[in-house]
Coordinates of C-alpha atoms in Angstrom, one line a residue:
Chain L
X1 CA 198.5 185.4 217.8
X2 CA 199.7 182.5 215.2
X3 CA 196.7 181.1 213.5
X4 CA 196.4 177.5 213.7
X5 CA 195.6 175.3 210.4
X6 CA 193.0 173.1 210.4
X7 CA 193.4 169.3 209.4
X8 CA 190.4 168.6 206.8
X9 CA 189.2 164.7 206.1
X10 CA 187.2 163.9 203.5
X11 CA 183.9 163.8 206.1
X12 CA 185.3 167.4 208.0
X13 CA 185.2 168.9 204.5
X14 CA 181.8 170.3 204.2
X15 CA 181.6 171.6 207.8
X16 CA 185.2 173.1 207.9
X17 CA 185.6 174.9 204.3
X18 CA 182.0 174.8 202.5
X19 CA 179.9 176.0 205.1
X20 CA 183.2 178.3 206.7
X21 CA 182.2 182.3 207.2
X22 CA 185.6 183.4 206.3
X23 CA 187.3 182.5 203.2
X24 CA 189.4 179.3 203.5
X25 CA 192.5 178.2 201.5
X26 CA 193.0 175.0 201.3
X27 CA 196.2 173.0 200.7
X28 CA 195.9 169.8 198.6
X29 CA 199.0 167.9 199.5
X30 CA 200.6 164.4 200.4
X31 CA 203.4 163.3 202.7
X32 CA 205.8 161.8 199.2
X33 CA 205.4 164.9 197.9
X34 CA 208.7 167.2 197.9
X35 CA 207.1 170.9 196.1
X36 CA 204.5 170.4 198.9
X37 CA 206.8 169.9 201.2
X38 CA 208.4 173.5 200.1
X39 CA 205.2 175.1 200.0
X40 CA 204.0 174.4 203.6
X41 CA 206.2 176.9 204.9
X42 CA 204.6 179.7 202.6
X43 CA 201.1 178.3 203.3
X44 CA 202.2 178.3 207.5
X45 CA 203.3 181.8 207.3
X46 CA 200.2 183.3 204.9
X47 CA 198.1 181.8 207.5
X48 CA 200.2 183.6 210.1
X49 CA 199.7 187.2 207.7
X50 CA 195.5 186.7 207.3
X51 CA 194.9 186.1 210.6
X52 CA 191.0 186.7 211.3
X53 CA 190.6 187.3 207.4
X54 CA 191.5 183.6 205.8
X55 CA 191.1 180.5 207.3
X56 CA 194.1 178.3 206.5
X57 CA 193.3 173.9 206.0
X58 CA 195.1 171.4 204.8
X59 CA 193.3 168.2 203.4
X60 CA 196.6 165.1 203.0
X61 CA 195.0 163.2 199.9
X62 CA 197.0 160.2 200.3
X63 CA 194.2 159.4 202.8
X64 CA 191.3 161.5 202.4
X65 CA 191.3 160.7 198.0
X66 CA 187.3 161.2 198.1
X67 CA 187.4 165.2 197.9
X68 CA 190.6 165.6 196.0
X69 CA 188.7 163.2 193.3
X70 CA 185.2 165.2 193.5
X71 CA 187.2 168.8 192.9
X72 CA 189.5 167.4 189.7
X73 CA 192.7 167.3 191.5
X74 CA 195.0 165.8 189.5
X75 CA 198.3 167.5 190.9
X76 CA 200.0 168.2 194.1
X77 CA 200.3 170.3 195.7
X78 CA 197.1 172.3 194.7
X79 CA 195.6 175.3 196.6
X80 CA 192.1 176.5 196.3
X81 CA 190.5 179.3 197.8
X82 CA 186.7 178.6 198.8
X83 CA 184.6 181.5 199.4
X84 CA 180.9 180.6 200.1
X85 CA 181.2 177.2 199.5
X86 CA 182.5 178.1 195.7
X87 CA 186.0 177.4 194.3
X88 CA 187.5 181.3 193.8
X89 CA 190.8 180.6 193.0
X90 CA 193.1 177.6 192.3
X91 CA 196.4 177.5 192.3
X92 CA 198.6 174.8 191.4
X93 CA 202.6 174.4 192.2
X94 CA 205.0 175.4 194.4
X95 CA 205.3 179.3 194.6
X96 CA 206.9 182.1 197.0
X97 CA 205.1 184.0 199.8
X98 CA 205.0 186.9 197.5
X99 CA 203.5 185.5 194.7
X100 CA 200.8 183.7 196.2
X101 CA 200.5 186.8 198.1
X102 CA 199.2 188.9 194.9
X103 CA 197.2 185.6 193.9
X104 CA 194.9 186.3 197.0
X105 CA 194.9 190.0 196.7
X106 CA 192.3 189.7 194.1
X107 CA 190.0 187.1 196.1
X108 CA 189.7 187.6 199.5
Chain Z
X1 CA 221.8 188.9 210.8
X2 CA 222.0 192.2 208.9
X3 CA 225.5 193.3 210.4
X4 CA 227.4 189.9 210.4
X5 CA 229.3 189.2 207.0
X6 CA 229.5 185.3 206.6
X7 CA 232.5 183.7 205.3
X8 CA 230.3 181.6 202.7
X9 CA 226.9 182.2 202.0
X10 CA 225.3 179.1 199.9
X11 CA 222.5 179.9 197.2
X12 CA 220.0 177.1 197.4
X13 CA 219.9 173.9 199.9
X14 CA 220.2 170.9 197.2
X15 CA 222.9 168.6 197.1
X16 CA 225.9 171.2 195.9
X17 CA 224.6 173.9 198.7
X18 CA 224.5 171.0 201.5
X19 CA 227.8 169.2 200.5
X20 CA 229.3 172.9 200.4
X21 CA 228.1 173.5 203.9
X22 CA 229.5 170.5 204.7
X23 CA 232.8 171.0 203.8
X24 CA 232.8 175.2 204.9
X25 CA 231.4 174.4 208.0
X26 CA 233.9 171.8 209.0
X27 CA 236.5 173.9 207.9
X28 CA 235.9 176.6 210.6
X29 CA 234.2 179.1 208.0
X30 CA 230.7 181.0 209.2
X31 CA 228.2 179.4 207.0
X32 CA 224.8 180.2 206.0
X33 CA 222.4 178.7 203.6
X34 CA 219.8 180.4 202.0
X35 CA 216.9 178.1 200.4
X36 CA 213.6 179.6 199.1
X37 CA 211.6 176.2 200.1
X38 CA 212.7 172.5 201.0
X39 CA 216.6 171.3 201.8
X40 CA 217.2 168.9 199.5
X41 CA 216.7 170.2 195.7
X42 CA 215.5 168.2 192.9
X43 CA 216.6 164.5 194.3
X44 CA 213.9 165.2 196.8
X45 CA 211.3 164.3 194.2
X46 CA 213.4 161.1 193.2
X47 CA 211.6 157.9 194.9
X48 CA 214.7 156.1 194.6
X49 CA 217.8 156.5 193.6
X50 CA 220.6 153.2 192.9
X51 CA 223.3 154.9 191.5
X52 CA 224.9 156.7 194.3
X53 CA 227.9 155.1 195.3
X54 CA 228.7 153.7 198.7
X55 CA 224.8 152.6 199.2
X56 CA 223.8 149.6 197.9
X57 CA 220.0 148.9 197.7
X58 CA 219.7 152.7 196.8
X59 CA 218.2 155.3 198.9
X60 CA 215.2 157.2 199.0
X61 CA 215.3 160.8 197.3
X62 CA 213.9 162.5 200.4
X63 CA 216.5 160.2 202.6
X64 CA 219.4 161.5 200.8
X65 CA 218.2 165.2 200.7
X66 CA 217.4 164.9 204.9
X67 CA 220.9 163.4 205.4
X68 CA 222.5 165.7 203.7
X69 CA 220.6 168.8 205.6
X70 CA 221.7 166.8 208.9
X71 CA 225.1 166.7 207.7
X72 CA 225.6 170.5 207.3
X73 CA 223.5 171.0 210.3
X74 CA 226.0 168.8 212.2
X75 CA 229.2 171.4 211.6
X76 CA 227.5 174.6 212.6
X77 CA 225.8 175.6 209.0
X78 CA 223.3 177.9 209.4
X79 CA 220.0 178.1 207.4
X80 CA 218.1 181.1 205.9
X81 CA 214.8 180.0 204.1
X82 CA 214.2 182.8 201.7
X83 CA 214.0 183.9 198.6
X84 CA 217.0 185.3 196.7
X85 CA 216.0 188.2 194.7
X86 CA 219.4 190.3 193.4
X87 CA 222.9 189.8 194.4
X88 CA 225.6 192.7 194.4
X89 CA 228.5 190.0 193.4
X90 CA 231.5 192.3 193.5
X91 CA 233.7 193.9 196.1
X92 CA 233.9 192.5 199.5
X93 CA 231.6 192.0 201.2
X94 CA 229.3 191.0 198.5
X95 CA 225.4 191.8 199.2
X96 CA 222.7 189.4 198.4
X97 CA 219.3 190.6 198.7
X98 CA 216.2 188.1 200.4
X99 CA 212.9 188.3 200.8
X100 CA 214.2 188.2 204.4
X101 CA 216.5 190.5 204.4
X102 CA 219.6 191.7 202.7
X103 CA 222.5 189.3 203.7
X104 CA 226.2 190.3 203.6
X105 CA 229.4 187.4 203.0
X106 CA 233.1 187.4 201.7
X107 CA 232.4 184.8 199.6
X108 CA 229.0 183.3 197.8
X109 CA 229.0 179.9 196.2
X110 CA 225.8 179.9 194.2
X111 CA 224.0 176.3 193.9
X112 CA 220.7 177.0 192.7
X113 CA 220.2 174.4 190.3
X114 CA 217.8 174.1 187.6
X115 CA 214.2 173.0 187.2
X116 CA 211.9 171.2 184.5
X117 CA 212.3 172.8 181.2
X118 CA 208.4 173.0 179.5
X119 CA 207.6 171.6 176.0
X120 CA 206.6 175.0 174.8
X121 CA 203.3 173.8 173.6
X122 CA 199.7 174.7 173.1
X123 CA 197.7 173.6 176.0
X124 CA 201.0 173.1 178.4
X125 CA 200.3 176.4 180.7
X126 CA 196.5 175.9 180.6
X127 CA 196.9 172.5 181.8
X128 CA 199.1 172.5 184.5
X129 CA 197.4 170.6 187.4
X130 CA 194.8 169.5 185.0
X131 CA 196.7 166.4 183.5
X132 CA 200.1 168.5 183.0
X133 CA 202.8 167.5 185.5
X134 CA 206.7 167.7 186.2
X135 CA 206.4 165.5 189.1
X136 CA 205.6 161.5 188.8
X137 CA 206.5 160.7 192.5
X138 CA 203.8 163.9 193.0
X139 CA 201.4 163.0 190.8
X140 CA 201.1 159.2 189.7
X141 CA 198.8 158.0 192.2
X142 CA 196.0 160.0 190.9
X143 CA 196.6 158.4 187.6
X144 CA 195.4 154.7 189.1
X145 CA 193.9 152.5 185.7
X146 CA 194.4 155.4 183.8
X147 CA 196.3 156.1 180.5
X148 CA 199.4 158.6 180.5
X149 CA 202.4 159.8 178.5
X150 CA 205.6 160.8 179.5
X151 CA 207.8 162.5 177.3
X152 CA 211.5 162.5 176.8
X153 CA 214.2 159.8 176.4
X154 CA 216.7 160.2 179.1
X155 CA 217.1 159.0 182.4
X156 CA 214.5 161.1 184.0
X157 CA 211.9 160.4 181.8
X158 CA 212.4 156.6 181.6
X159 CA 212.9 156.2 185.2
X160 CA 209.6 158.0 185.8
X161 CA 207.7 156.2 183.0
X162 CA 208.8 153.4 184.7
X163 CA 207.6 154.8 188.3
X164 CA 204.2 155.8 186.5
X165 CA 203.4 151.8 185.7
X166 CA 202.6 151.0 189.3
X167 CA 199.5 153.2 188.8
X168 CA 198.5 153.9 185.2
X169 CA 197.0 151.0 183.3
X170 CA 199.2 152.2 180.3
X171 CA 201.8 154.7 180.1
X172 CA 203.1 155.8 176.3
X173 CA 206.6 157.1 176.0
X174 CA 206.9 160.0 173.4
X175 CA 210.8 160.8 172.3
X176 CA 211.8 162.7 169.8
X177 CA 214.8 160.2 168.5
X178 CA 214.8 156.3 167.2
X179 CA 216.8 155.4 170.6
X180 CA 216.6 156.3 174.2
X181 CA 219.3 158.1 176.0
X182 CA 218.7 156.9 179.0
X183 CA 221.2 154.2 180.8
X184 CA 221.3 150.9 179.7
X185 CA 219.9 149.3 183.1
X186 CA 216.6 151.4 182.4
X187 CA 216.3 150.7 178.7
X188 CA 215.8 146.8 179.5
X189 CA 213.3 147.6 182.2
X190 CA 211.5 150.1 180.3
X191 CA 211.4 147.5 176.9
X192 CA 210.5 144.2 179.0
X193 CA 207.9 146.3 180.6
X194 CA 204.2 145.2 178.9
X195 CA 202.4 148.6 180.3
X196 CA 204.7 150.9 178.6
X197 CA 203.9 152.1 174.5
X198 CA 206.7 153.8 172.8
X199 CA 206.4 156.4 170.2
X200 CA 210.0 157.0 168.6
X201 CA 210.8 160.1 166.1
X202 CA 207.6 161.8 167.5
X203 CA 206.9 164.9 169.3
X204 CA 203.9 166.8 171.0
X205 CA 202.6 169.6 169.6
X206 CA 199.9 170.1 171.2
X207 CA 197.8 169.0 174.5
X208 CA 193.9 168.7 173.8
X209 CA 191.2 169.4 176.3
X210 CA 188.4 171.5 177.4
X211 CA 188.9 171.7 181.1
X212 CA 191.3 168.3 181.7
X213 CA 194.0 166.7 179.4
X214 CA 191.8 164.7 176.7
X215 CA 194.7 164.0 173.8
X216 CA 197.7 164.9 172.5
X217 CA 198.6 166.1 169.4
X218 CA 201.7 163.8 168.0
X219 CA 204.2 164.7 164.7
X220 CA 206.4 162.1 163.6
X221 CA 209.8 163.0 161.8
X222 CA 208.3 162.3 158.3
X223 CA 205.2 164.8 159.5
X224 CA 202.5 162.8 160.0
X225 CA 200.4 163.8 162.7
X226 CA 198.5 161.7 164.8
X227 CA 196.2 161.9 167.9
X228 CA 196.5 159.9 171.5
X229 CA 194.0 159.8 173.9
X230 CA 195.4 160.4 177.6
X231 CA 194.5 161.7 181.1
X232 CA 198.1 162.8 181.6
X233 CA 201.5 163.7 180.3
X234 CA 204.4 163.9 182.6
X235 CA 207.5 166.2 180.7
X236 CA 211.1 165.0 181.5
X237 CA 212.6 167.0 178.6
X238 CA 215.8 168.4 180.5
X239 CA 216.1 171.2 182.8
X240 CA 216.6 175.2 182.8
X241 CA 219.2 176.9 185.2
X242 CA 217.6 178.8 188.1
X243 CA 219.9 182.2 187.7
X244 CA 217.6 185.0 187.1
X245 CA 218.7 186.5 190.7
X246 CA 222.0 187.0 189.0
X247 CA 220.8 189.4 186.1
X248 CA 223.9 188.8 183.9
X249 CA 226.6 189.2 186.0
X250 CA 228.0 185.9 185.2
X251 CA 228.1 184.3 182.0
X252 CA 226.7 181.7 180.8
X253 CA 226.9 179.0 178.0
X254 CA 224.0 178.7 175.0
X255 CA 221.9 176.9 177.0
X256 CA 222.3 179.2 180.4
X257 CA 224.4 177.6 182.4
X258 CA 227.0 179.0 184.5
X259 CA 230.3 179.1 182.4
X260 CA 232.9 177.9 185.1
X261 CA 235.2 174.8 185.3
X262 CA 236.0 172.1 187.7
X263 CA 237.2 174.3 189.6
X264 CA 233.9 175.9 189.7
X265 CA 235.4 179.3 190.1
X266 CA 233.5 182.1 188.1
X267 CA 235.0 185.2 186.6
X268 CA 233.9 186.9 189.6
X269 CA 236.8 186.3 192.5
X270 CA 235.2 185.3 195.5
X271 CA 232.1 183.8 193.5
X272 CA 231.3 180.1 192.8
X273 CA 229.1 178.0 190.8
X274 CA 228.4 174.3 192.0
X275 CA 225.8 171.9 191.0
X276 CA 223.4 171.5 188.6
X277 CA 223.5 175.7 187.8
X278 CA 227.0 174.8 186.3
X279 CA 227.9 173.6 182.7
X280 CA 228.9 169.8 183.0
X281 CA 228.5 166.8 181.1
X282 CA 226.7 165.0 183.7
X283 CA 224.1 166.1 186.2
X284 CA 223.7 164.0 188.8
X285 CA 223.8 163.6 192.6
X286 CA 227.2 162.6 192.7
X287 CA 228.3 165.2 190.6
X288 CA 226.9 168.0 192.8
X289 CA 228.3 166.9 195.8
X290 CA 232.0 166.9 194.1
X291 CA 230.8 170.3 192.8
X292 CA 230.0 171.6 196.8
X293 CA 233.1 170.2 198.2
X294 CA 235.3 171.9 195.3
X295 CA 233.6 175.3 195.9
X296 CA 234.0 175.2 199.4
X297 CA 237.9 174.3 199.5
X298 CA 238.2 177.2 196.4
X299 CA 236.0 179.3 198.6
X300 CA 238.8 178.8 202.2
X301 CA 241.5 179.7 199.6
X302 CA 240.2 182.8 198.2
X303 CA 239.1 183.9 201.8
X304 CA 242.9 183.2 203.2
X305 CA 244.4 185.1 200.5
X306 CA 242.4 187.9 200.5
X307 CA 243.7 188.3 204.2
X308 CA 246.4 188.1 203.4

C-alpha cells in the first residue's frame, strides 16, 4: 500500500510531526526551488519503503515561513527527522535514495 | 528494460542530454534518458536567463529545462530516473549500471555536467544549510534585511549577487582579482547597484560561527586579514565535472573535464561527451544544446557504420 505524505502548515505542525507516534521526516521545500524539486522523488519513494515505520510530511515554506524560521532553516531543501517531538537528524541538499537511505538507518 | 539494447542511452537530463534526445529521437534512434533527479540540469536553478537566443525578454530557468523535457518527450525519448553508478564503456553493447537496473545501448552520449565547486574552507562543510549555500534562487528569500556575501567574479556569481539584492539589505561581493569576469551587461548593474559592497583581491579563508554563519574570515593579496560580519555566503566559484561513474575510462583535462572536441567524440568509439562534462571555453545553455545535437548526429553515424 503506497503511503501518502502529509501536507504540514505552519498551525498542522505540532499536531502532525511533534506530537506524531512514529517518527516523521519532514521535507523543508519551496515550489522555485530546482534540488527540491529532484529530491521529491527520493523523499516519494522512501516514504513508499517505510511504510508503517516513518511518517513522511512536507511543510512548502514559501507559505508556511513561521516553522522554517523557529527550526533555523536557512536552506532548501532541508530534511529533518523528528522523533518525540525532537530534531534527530537533519539533512540538508539534494541526495540519492541510497544515501539518505543510510542517513535514516541510524535514527529510526 | 533489461533485454532491450537502446540505440543511444543519454547520461543525465540537462540541456546536452534533452537537446540529444531531441535530435536521436527524431532521427528514428531508440532513446533513453537516464537522470538521477530533475530534467533540466543546472539552468533549472537560473531565475532568468536573457541570453539565449531566439527569446527576447528571456525565459525562466525552470521554463527552458520543462520545454526542453517536452521536446524530447515529443519524438518518442524515453526516461529512466536513476542513478548511474559504473558504466562498462567498451564493446557493443555497452553496459551502464543504475540504481534501477543495469541498462544496455550501442551507443552512450554522456551529459552529466558539473556542479558547484566548494571554497575548500574551514567552516564550509559544517555550515552547509546553516548560512552556506550554492543556490541563490533556493535560498535568498530567507535572507530578507539580512547581510550576505557571495563569492566569485563571473557571471554566476554576479548574476546571483544581483538576484540576492531583492532580499538581503546588503550583499558584499568577495573576488579574488581587481576586475570582474563577468559580462559587461552585469558589471554596470552590479556597480550602479547601492546594496552591493565589493571586496577586490580578497579571498575567504575561513567561515565563522558556532551553530549559524556569524563572519568570514577575508585575506587580501598584500595579506592582510580582515573580518566581515554575515548571515550568509553564497559560492559561485566555478564548477567540477560530475564523472566519477566513469572511473577513468575516459580522459580528462587538468581540471577533469572530458577531453573530446567539437565533435564531442571520445577515445572510446561509440561514446560521447556533450555539455557542460566537456572541455570548452564557454559553458552555457547554448553551448550544450550545440553539444547534444552534435553527439546525437555523431552518435547515427557511428551506429550506421558499425552495421555496416
Amino acid at each position: 500500500m503506497a503511503n501518502s505524505i502529509v501536507n504540514v502548515t505552519d498551525a498542522t505542525f505540532k499536531q502532525e510531526v511533534l506530537e506524531s507516534e512514529l517518527p516523521v521526516l519532514v521535507d523543508f521545500w519551496a515550489a522555485w526551488c530546482g534540488p527540491c524539486r529532484m529530491v521529491a522523488p527520493v523523499v516519494e519513494s522512501i516514504a513508499n519503503e517505510y511504510n508503517g515505520r516513518l511518517k513522511v510530511a512536507k511543510v512548502d515554506v514559501d507559505h508556511n515561513p513561521n516553522i522554517a524560521g523557529q527550526l533555523g532553516i536557512m536552506s532548501i531543501p532541508t530534511l529533518i527527522v523528528f522523533k518525540g517531538g525532537q530534531v534527530a537528524k537533519a539533512m540538508v541538499g539534494y541526495m540519492p535514495k541510497d544515501q539518505m537511505k543510510k542517513q535514516l538507518e541510524g535514527v529510526i | 528494460m533489461t533485454a532491450k539494447v537502446w540505440d543511444v542511452v543519454i547520461i543525465g537530463g540537462g540541456p546536452a542530454g534533452l537537446a540529444a534526445a531531441v535530435y536521436s529521437a527524431r532521427g528514428g534512434l531508440s532513446t533513453l534518458i537516464v537522470e538521477r533527479g530533475l530534467f533540466g540540469g543546472q539552468i533549472f536553478n537560473t531565475a532568468h536567463v536573457e541570453n539565449y537566443p531566439g527569446f527576447p525578454g528571456g525565459l525562466s530557468g525552470p521554463e527552458i529545462s520543462q520545454r526542453l523535457e517536452e521536446q524530447a518527450r515529443e519524438f518518442g525519448a524515453e526516461t529512466l530516473l536513476a542513478e548511474v553508478l559504473e558504466v562498462e564503456l567498451k564493446g557493443d553493447p555497452k553496459v551502464i549500471t543504475t540504481s534501477e537496473g543495469e541498462i544496455r545501448g550501442h551507443t552512450i552520449i554522456v551529459a552529466s555536467g558539473a556542479g558547484a565547486r566548494k571554497l575548500g574552507v574551514d567552516g564550509e562543510d559544517r555550515l552547509i544549510g546553516a548560512g552556506v549555500s550554492y543556490c541563490a534562487t533556493c535560498d535568498g528569500a530567507f535572507y530578507r534585511g539580512k547581510k550576505v556575501a557571495v563569492v566569485g567574479g563571473g557571471d554566476s556569481a554576479v548574476e546571483e549577487a544581483l538576484f540576492l539584492t531583492r532580499f538581503a539589505e546588503e550583499v558584499h561581493l568577495i573576488h579574488r582579482r581587481a576586475s570582474l569576469r563577468a559580462a559587461k551587461i552585469l558589471q554596470d548593474r552590479a556597480f550602479s547597484n547601492p546594496k552591493i559592497k565589493f571586496h577586490w583581491n580578497s579571498v575567504v579563508t575561513e567561515i565563522i560561527g558556532e551553530t549559524k554563519v556569524e563572519r568570514l574570515r577575508l585575506q587580501d593579496t598584500d595579506g592582510r586579514t580582515s573580518e566581515l560580519p554575515v548571515d550568509g555566503i553564497f559560492i559561485y566559484v566555478g564548477q567540477t565535472p560530475y564523472t566519477h561513474f566513469l572511473r577513468g575510462q575516459l580522459p580528462v583535462n587538468q581540471r577533469g573535464y572530458l577531453v573530446a572536441d567539437e565533435t564531442t567524440e571520445t577515445p572510446v568509439p561509440g561514446v560521447f561527451a556533450a555539455g557542460d562534462v566537456r572541455e570548452k571555453v564557454l559553458r552555457q545553455v547554448v553551448t550544450a544544446v550545440a553539444d547534444g545535437a552534435v553527439a546525437a548526429v555523431m552518435a547515427e553515424k557511428y551506429l550506421a557504420h558499425i552495421a555496416g
